[in-house]
Short mmCIF file of C-alpha atoms in Angstrom, two decimals:
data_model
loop_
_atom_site.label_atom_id
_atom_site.label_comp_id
_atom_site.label_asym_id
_atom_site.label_seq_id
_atom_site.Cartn_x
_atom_site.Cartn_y
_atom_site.Cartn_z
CA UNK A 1 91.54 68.25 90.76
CA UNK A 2 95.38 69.00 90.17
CA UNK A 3 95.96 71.08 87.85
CA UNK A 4 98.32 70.30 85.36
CA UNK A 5 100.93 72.62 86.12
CA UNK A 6 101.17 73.20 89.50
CA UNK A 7 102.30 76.10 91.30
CA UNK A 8 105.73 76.73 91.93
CA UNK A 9 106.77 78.63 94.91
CA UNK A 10 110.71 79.91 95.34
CA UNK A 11 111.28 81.04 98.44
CA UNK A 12 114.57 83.05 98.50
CA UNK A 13 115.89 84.38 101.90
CA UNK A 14 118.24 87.43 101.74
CA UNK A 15 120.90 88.61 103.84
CA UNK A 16 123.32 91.26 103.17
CA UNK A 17 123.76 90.54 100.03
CA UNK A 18 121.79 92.62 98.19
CA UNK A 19 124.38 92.45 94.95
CA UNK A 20 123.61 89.27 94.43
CA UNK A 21 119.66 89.05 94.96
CA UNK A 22 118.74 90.21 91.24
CA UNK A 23 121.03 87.36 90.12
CA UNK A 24 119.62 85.15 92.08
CA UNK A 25 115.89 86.33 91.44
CA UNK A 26 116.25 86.79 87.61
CA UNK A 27 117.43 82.87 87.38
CA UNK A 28 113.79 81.99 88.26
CA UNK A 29 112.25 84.50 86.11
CA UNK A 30 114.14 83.00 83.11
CA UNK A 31 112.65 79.52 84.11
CA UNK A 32 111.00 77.08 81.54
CA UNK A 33 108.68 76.32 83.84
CA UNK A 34 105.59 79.34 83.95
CA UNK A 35 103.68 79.15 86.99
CA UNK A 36 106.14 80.64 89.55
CA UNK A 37 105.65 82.68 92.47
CA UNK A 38 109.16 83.97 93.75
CA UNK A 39 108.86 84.73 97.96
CA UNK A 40 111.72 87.30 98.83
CA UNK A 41 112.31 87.53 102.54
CA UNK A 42 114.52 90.34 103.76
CA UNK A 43 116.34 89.30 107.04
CA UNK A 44 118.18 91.95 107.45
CA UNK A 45 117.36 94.76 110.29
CA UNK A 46 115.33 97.30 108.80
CA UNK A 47 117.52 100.58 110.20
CA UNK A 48 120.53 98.95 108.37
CA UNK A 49 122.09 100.10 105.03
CA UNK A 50 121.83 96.48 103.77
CA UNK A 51 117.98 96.69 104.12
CA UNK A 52 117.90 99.70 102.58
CA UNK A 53 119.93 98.75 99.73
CA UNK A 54 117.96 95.62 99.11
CA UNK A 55 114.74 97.42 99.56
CA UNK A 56 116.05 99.73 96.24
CA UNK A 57 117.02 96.46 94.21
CA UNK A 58 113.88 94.97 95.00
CA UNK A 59 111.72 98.11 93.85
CA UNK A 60 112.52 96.91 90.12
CA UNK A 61 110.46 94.04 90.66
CA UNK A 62 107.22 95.94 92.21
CA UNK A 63 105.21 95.49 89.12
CA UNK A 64 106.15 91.61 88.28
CA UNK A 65 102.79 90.18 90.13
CA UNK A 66 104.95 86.70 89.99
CA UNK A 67 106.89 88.41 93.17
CA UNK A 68 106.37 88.77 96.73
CA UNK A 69 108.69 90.66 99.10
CA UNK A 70 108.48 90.23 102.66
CA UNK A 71 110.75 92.28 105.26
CA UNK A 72 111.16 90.81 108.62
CA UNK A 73 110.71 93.15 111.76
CA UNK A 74 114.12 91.98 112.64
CA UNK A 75 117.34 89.89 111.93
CA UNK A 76 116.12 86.27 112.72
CA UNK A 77 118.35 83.46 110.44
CA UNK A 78 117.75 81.44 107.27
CA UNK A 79 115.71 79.45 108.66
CA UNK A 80 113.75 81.63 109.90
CA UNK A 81 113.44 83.44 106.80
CA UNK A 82 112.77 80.02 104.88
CA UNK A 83 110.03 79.28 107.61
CA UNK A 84 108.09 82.81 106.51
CA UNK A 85 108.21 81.95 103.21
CA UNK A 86 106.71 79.06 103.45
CA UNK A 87 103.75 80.53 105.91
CA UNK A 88 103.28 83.06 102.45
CA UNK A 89 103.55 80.71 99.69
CA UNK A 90 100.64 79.93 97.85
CA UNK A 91 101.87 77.33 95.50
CA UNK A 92 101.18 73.69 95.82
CA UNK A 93 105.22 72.85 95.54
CA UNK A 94 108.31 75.09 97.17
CA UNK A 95 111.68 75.21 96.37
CA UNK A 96 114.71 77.04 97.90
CA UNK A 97 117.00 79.42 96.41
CA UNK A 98 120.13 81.05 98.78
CA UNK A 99 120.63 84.97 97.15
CA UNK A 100 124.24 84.27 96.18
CA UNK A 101 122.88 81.40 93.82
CA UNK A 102 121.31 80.81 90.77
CA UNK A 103 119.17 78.26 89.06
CA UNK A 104 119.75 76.56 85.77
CA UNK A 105 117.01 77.55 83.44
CA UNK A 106 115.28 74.52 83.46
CA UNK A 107 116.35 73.55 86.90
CA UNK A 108 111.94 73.83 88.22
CA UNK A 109 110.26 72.41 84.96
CA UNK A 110 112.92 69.12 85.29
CA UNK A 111 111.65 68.74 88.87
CA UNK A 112 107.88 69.17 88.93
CA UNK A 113 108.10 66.74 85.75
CA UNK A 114 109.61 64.09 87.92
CA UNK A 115 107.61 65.06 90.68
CA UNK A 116 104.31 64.78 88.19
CA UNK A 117 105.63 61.71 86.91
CA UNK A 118 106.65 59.63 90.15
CA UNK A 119 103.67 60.46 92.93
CA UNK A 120 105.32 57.76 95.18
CA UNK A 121 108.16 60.55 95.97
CA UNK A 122 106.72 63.55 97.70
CA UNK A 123 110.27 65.36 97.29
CA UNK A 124 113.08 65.43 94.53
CA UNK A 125 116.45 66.92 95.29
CA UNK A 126 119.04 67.41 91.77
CA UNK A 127 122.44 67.96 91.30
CA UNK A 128 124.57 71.22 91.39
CA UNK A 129 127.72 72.81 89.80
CA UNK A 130 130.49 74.46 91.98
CA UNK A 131 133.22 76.28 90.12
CA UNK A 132 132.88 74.11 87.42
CA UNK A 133 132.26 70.60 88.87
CA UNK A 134 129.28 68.94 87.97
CA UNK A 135 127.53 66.99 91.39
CA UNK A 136 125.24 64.07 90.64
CA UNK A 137 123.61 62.41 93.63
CA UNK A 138 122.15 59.30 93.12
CA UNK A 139 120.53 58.67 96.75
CA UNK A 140 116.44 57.85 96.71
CA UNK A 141 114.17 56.68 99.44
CA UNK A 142 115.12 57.67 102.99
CA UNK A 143 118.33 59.61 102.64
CA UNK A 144 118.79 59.90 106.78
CA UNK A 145 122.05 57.90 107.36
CA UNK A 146 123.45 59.00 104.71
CA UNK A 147 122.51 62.72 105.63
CA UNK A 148 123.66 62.35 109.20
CA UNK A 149 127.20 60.50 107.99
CA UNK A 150 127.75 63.16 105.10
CA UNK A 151 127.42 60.46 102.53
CA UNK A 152 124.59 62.06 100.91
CA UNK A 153 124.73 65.61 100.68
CA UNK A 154 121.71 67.78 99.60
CA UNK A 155 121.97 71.36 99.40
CA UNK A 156 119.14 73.16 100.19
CA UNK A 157 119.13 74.97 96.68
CA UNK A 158 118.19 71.37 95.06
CA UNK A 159 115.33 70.88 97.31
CA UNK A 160 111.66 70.51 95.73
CA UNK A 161 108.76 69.00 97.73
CA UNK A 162 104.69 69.20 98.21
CA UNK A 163 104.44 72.11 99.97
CA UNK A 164 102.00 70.48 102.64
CA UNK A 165 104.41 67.94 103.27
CA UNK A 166 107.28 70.75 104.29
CA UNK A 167 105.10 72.26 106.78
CA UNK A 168 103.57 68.33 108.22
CA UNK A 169 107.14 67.88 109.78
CA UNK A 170 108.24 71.35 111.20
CA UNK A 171 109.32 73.17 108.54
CA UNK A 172 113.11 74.68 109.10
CA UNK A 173 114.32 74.56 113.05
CA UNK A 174 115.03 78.20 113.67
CA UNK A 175 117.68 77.59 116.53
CA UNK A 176 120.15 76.42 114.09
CA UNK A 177 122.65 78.84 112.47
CA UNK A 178 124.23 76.02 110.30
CA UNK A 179 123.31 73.03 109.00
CA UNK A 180 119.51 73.83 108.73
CA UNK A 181 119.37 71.65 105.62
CA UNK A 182 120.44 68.59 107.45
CA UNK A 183 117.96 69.32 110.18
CA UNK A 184 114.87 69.73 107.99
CA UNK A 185 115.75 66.72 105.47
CA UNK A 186 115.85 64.54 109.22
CA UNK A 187 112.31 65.77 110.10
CA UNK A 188 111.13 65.06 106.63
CA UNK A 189 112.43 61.68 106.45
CA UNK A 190 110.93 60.90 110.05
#
């Protein structure tokens, strides 16, 4: 029954940053990997400039069919924001991307190989690059003492998991305004 390429969904909150979105958005366009859906949810109020600004940016995507956008009646968080796209996706695995980041082009194909490839690990997180550094984790299995001690640090960028498996413990906690990585990585290790 899978199919051998499994959908990818990208959920990317946005938050007055509109500047950065198409960045953000064309880094999964450019992706190795084909079968992406990219979920764009606007958190930002709708009577503000910043919604209407990212409303504009977004309007140069409104014939790729490989992108949703989603406006929220209100201001709610990231998590929020992370929680609707995952409610909208339609892919068998998600992924997060923040709109003031980008992927490496083969950042998703890299993943859902390893995924593919090791069906005893329902998630795989990867490393990152901040102004220049390259970060390798090398954590596997239950990562929660090291989350909760800051020994292991995932961002929420390098997150990839079974979509079923992100909504079977909670999805994101929406009463947290930082840290919501930490939070959701706890629930998914319980």
């Amino acid at each position: 029954k899978m199919n051998s390429m499994p959908k990818v969904s990208v959920i990317i909150p946005t938050y007055k940053r509109s500047e950065m979105l198409c960045r953000a958005i064309d880094s999964v366009l450019n992706q190795t990997y084909p079968n992406i859906e990219i979920i764009v949810v606007d958190d930002n109020n709708p009577d503000t400039e910043w919604r209407s600004l990212t409303s504009n940016r977004m309007s140069s995507y409104v014939y790729n069919e490989k992108i949703r956008y989603i406006c929220h009646q209100s201001n709610r968080n990231g998590s929020a924001a992370r929680n609707t796209g995952l409610k909208e996706a339609t892919g068998d695995i998600i992924t997060f991307l923040d709109d003031d980041d980008v992927y490496l082009h083969n950042k998703v194909e890299i993943q859902v190989n390893y995924l593919l490839s090791h069906p005893e690990y329902r998630a795989v997180y990867c490393g990152w690059i901040v102004k220049g550094n390259h970060i390798i984790p090398m954590g596997e299995g239950d990562l929660s003492y090291g989350t909760l001690s800051g020994t292991d640090l995932i961002i929420t960028n390098s997150i990839m998991m079974w979509r079923e498996d992100a909504i079977s413990c909670g999805g994101w906690d929406e009463s947290l305004t930082r840290h919501q990585e930490a939070a959701f990585l706890l629930n998914y290790f319980k």
